[in-house]
mmCIF file of C-alpha atoms in Angstrom:
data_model
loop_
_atom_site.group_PDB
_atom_site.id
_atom_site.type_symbol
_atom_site.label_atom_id
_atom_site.label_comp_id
_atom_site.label_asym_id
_atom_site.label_seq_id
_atom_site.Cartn_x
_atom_site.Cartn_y
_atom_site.Cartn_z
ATOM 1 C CA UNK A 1 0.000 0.000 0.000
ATOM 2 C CA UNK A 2 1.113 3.286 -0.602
ATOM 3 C CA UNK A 3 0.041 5.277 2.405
ATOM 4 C CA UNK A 4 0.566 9.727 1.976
ATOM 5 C CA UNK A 5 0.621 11.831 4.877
ATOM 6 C CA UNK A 6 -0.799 15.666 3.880
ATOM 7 C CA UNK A 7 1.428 17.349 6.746
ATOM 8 C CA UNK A 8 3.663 19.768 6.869
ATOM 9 C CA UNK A 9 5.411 17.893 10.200
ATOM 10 C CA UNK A 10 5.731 13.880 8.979
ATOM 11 C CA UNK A 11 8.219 13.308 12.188
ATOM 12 C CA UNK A 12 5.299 14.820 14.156
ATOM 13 C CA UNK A 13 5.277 11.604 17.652
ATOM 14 C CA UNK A 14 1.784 10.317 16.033
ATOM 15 C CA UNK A 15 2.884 10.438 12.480
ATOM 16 C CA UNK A 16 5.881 9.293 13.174
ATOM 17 C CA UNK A 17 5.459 6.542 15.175
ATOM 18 C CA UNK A 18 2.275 5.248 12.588
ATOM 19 C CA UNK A 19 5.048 5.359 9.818
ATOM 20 C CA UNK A 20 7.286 2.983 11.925
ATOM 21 C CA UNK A 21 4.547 0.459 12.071
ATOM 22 C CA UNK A 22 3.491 1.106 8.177
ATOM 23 C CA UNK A 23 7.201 1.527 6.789
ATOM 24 C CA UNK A 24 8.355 -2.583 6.965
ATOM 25 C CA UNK A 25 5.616 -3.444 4.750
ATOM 26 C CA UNK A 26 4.269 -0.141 3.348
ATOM 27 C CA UNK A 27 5.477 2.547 1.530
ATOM 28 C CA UNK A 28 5.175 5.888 3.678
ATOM 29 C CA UNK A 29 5.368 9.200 1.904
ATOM 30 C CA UNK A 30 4.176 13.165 2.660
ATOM 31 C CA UNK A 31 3.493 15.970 1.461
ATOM 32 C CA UNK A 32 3.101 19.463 2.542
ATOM 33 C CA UNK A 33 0.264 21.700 1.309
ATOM 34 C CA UNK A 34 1.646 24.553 1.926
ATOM 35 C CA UNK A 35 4.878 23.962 -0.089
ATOM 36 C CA UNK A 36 6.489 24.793 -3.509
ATOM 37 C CA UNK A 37 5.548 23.141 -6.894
ATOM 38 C CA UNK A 38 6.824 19.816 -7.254
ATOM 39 C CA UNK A 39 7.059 19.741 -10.886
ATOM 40 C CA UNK A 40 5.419 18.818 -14.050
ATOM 41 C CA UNK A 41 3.725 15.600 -14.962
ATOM 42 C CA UNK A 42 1.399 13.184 -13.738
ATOM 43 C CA UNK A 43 1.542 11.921 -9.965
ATOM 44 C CA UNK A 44 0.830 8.673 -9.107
ATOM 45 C CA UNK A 45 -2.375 8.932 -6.187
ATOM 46 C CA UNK A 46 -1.382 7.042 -2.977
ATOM 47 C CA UNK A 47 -4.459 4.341 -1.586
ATOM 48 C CA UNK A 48 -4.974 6.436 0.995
ATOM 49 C CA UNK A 49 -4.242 10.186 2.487
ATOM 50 C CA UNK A 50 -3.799 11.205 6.103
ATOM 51 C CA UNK A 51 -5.200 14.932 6.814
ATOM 52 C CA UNK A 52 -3.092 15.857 9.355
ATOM 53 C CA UNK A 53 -2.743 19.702 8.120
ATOM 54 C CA UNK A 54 -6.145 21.907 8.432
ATOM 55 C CA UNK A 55 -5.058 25.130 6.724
ATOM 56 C CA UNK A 56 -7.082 26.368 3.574
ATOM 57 C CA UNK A 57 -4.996 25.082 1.324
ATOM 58 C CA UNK A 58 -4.329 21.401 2.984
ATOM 59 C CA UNK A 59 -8.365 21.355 2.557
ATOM 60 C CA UNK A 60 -8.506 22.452 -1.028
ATOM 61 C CA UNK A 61 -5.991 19.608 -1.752
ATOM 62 C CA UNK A 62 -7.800 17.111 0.331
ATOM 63 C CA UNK A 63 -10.949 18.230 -1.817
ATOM 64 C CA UNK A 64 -9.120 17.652 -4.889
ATOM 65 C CA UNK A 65 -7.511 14.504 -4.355
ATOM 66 C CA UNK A 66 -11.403 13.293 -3.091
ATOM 67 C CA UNK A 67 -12.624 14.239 -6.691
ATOM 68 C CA UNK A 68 -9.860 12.267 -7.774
ATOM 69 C CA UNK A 69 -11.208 9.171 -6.198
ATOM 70 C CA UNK A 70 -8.625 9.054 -3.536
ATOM 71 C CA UNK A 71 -9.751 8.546 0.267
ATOM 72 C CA UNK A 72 -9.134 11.276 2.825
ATOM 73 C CA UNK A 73 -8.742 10.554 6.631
ATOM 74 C CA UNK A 74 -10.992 12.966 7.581
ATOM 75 C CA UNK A 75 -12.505 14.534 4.475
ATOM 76 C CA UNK A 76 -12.099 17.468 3.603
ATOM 77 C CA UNK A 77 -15.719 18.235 4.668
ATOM 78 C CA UNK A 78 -15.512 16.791 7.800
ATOM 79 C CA UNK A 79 -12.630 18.261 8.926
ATOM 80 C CA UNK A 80 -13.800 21.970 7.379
ATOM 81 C CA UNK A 81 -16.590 21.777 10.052
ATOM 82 C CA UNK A 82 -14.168 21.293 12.554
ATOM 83 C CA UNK A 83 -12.532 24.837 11.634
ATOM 84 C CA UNK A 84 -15.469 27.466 11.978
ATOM 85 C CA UNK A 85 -16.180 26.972 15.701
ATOM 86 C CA UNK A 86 -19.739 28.891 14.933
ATOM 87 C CA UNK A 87 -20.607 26.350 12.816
ATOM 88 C CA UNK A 88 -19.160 23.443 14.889
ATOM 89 C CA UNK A 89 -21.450 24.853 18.222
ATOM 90 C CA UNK A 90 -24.406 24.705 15.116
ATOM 91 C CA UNK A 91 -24.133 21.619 14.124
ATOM 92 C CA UNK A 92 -23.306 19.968 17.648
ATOM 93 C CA UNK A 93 -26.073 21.431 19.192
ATOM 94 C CA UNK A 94 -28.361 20.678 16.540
ATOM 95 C CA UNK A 95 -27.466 17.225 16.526
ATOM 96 C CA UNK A 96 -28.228 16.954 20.671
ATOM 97 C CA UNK A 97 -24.786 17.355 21.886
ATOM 98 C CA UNK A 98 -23.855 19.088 25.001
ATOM 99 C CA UNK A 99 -21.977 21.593 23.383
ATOM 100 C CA UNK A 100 -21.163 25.126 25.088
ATOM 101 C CA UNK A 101 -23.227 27.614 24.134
ATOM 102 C CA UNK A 102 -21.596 30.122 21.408
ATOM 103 C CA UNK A 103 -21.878 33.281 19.706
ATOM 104 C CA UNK A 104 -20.031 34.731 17.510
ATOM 105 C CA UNK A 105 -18.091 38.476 17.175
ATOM 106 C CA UNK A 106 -16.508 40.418 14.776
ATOM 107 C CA UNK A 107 -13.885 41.694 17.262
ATOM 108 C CA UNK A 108 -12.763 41.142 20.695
ATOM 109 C CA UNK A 109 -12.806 45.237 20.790
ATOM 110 C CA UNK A 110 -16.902 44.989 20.187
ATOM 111 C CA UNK A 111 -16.717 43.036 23.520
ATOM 112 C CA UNK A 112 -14.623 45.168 25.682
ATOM 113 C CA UNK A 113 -16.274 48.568 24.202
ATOM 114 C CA UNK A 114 -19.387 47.305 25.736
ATOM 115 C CA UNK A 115 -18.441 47.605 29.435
ATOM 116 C CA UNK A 116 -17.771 45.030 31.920
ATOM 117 C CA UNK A 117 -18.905 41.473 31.187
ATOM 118 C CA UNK A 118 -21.937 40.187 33.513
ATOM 119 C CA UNK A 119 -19.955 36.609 33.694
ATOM 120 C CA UNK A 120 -16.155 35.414 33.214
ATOM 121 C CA UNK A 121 -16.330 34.668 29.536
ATOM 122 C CA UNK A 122 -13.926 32.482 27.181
ATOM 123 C CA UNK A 123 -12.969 34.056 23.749
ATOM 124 C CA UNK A 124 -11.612 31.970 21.112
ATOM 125 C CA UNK A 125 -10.277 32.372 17.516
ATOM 126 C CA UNK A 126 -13.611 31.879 15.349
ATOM 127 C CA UNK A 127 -10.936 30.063 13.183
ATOM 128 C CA UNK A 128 -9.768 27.004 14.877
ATOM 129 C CA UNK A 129 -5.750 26.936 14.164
ATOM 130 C CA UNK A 130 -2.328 26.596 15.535
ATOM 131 C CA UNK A 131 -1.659 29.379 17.848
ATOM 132 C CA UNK A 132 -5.212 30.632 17.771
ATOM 133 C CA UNK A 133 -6.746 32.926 20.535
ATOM 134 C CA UNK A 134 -7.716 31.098 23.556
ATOM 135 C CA UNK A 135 -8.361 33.211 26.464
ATOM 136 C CA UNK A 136 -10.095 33.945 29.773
ATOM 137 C CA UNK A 137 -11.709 37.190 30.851
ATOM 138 C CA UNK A 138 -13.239 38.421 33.970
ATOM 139 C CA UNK A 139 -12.974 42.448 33.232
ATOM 140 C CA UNK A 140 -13.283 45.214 30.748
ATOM 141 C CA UNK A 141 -9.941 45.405 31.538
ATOM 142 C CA UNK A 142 -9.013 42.268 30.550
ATOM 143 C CA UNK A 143 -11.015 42.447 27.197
ATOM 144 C CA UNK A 144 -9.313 45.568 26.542
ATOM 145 C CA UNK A 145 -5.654 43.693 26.710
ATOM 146 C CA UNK A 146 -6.956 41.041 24.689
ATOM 147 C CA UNK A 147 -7.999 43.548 21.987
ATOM 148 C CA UNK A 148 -5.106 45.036 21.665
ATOM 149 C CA UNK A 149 -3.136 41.709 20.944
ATOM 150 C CA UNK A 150 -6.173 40.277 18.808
ATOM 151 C CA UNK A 151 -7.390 43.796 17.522
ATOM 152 C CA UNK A 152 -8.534 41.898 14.161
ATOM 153 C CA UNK A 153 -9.141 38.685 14.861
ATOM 154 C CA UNK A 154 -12.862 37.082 14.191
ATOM 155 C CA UNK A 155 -13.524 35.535 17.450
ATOM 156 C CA UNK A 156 -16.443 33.681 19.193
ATOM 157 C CA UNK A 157 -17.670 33.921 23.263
ATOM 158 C CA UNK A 158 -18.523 30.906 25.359
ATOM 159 C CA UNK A 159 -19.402 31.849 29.430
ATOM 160 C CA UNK A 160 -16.613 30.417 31.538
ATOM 161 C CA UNK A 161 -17.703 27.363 33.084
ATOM 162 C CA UNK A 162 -16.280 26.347 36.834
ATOM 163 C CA UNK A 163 -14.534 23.324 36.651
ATOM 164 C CA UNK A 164 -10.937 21.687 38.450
ATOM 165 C CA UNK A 165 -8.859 23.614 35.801
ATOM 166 C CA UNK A 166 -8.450 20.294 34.612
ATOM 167 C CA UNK A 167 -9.284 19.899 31.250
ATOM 168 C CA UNK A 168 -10.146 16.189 29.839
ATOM 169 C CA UNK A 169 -9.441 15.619 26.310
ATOM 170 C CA UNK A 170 -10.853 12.654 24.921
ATOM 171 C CA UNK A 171 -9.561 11.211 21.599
ATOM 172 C CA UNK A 172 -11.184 8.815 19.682
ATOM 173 C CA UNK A 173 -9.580 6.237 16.341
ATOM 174 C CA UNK A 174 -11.897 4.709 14.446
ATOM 175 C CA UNK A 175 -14.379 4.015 17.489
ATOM 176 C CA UNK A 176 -11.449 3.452 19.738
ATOM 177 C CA UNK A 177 -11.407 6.288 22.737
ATOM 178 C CA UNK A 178 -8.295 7.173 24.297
ATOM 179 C CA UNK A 179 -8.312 9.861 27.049
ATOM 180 C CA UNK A 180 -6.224 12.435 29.149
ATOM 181 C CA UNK A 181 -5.806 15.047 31.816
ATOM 182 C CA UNK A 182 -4.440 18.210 30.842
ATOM 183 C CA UNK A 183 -3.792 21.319 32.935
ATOM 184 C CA UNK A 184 -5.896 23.879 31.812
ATOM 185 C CA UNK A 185 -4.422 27.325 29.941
ATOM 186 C CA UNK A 186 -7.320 29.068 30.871
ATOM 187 C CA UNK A 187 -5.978 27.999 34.573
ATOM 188 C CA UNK A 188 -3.386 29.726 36.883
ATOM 189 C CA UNK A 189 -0.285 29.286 35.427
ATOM 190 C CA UNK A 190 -1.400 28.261 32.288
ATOM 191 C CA UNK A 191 -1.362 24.900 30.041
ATOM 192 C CA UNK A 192 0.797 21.613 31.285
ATOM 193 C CA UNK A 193 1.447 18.529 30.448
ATOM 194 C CA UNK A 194 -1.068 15.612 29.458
ATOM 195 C CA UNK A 195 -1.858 12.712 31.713
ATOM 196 C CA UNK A 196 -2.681 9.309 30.419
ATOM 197 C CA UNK A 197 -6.528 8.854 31.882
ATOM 198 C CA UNK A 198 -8.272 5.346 31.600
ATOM 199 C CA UNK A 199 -11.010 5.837 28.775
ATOM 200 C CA UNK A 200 -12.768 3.490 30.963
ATOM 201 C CA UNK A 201 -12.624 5.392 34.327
ATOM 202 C CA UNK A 202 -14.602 8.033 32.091
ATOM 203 C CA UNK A 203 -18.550 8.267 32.827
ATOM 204 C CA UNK A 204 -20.341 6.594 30.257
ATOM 205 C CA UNK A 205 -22.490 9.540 29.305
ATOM 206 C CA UNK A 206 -18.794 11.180 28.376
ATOM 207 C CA UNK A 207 -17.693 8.106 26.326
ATOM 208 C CA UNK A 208 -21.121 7.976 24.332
ATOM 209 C CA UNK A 209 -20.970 11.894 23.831
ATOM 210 C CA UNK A 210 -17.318 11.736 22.465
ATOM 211 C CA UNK A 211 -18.372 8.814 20.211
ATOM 212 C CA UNK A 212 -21.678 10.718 18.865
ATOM 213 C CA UNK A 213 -19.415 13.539 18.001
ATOM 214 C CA UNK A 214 -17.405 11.657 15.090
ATOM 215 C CA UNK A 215 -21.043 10.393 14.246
ATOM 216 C CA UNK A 216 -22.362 13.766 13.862
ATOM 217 C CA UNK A 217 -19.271 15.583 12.366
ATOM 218 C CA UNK A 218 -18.743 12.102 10.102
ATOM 219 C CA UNK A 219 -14.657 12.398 11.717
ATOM 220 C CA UNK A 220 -12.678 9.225 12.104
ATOM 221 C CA UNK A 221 -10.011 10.471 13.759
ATOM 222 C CA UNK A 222 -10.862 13.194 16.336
ATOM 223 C CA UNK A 223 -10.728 14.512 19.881
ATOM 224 C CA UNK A 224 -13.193 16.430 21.746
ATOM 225 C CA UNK A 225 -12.261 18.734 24.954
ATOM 226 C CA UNK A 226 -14.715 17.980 27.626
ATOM 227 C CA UNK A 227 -15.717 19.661 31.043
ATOM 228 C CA UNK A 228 -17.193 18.926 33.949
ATOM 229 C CA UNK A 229 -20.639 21.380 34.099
ATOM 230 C CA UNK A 230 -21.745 19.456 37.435
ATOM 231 C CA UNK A 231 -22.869 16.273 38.694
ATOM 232 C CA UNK A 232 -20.414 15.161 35.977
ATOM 233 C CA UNK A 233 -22.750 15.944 33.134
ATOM 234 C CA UNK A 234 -20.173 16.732 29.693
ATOM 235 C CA UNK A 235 -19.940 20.243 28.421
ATOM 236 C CA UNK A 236 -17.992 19.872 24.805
ATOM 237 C CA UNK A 237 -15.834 22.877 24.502
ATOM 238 C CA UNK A 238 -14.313 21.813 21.398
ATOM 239 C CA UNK A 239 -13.904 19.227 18.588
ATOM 240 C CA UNK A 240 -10.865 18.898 16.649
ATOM 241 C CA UNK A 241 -9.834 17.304 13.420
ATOM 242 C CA UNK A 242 -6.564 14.823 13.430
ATOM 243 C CA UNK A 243 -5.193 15.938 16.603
ATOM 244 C CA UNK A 244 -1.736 15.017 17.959
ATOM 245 C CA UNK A 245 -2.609 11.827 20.263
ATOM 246 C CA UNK A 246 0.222 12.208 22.259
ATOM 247 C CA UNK A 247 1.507 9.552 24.620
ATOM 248 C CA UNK A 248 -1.227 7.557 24.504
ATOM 249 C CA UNK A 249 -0.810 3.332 23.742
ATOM 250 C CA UNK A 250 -2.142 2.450 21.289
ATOM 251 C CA UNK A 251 -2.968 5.164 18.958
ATOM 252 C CA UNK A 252 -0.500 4.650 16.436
ATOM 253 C CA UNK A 253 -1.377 0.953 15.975
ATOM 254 C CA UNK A 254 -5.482 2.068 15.580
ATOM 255 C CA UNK A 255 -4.773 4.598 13.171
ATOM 256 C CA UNK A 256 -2.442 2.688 10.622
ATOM 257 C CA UNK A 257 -4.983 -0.149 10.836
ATOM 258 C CA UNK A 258 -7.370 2.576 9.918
ATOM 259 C CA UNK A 259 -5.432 3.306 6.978
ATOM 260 C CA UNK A 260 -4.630 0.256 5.924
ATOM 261 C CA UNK A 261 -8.320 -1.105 5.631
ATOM 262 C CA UNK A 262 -9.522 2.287 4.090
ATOM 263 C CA UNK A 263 -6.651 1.619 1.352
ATOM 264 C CA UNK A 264 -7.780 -1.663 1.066
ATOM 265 C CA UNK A 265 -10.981 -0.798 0.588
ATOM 266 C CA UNK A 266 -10.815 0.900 -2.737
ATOM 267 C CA UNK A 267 -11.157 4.383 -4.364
ATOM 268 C CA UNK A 268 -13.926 5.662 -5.808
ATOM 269 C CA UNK A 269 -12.593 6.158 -9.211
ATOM 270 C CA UNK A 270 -10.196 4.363 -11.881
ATOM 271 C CA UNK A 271 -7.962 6.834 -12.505
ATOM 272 C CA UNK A 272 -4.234 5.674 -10.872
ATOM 273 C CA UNK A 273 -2.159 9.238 -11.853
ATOM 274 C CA UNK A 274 -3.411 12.629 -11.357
ATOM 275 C CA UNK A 275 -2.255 15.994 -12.049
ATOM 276 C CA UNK A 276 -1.906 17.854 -8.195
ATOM 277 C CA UNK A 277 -2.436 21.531 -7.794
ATOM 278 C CA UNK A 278 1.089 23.655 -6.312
ATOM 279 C CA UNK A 279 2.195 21.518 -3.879
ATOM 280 C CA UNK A 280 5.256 20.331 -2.483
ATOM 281 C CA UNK A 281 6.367 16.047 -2.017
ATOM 282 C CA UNK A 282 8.253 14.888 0.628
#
């Protein structure tokens, strides 16, 4: 099989360790999205594509190699609704999910010009991405800092909820849930490092609320950020696309039988070369 990872970071621990497993037997390649032309001529399409990378352009290739007849872990459309978190908060709550309220802004500066908030609020990047605005605020003050940092940035509003400033992020592998502890960055001191949790320590009604996500979003591989809201109901705070996994036993050897049986199941056209838009091969 001929397995293609669409990343811009191949030695990235997940990737990395999934190409060990694949390499003996498998032949492992990338490419980056966001890289230079690779040069004229016909490409050869792999049996299967891993969408690690979530920027525009990753999509747009994702999209194209789809057409193509290629398959896409996640698809391009399932991983797009990952990246507007107003329509992720839509479509969760639409579909019954405990999902934290949200409303979207044009600027954090709207916010702050309209006095103090009446609750601690949490403003994220509208745009889920690397690096994107993630951020507590109990003040005017504190909206006013933030707007001068983010003074353009599309963002969205979600009330703060209490919790152990503990976050639990829940990962899930083609139906397989893997789970962790993280310290909080809306917390004191900010983000730490992730603690292996027992997906089976976790209350059922979290497990079957992580597992309806990738239902509802149609995402294979997938985590969800989950707090407490009391009693230990789930509030979903957030569902991302392909996210790192890291540390946690097992992963790699889910996903790259993942791939292996989506390559093995087929494309969806006849076509074995393809012309790809401006991107780079690894």
């Amino acid at each position: 099989m001929r397995i293609c990872l669409l990343t811009a970071d191949p030695c990235h621990p997940l990737l990395a360790a999934v190409t060990a497993l694949l390499a003996p037997e498998h032949e492992v390649v990338s490419l980056d999205p966001g890289g230079a032309i690779a040069g004229p001529g016909l490409f050869p399409l792999a049996d299967v594509y891993l969408l690690k990378a979530r920027t525009p352009r990753a999509l747009a290739l994702a999209a194209f190699l789809e057409e193509h007849g290629a398959p896409v872990l996640n698809s391009a459309a399932a991983t797009a609704r990952c990246q507007d978190r107003v329509a992720m908060a839509d479509v969760a709550r639409a579909a019954g999910l405990p999902f934290a309220a949200t409303t979207a802004l044009t600027t954090v500066g709207r916010l702050a010009a309209a006095g103090e908030p009446a609750t601690p609020l949490v403003l994220k990047s509208r745009f889920s991405r690397r690096h994107d605005l993630v951020a507590r605020a109990d003040s005017a003050a504190r909206l006013r800092e933030l707007a001068a940092d983010w003074a353009t940035e599309p963002v969205v509003v979600q009330e703060f909820t209490a919790n152990s400033g503990w976050d639990h992020k829940l990962w899930v592998v083609d139906g397989r849930l893997f789970a962790g502890l993280r310290r909080s960055e809306l917390a004191p001191g900010g983000r730490g490092p992730t603690r292996s949790l027992p997906a089976g320590e976790l209350p059922a009604s979290w497990r079957d609320a992580a597992l309806r996500a990738g239902e509802v979003f149609g995402l294979e591989v997938y985590g969800v950020d989950v707090l407490d809201a009391g009693g230990g109901a789930p509030l979903l705070v957030d569902i991302n696309a392909f996210p790192g996994i890291r540390g946690q036993a097992g992963a790699p050897e889910a996903l790259a039988e993942l791939a292996l049986r989506t390559a093995a199941n087929g494309r969806t056209a006849t076509t074995g070369e393809t012309k790809l838009p401006e991107v780079s091969q690894k």
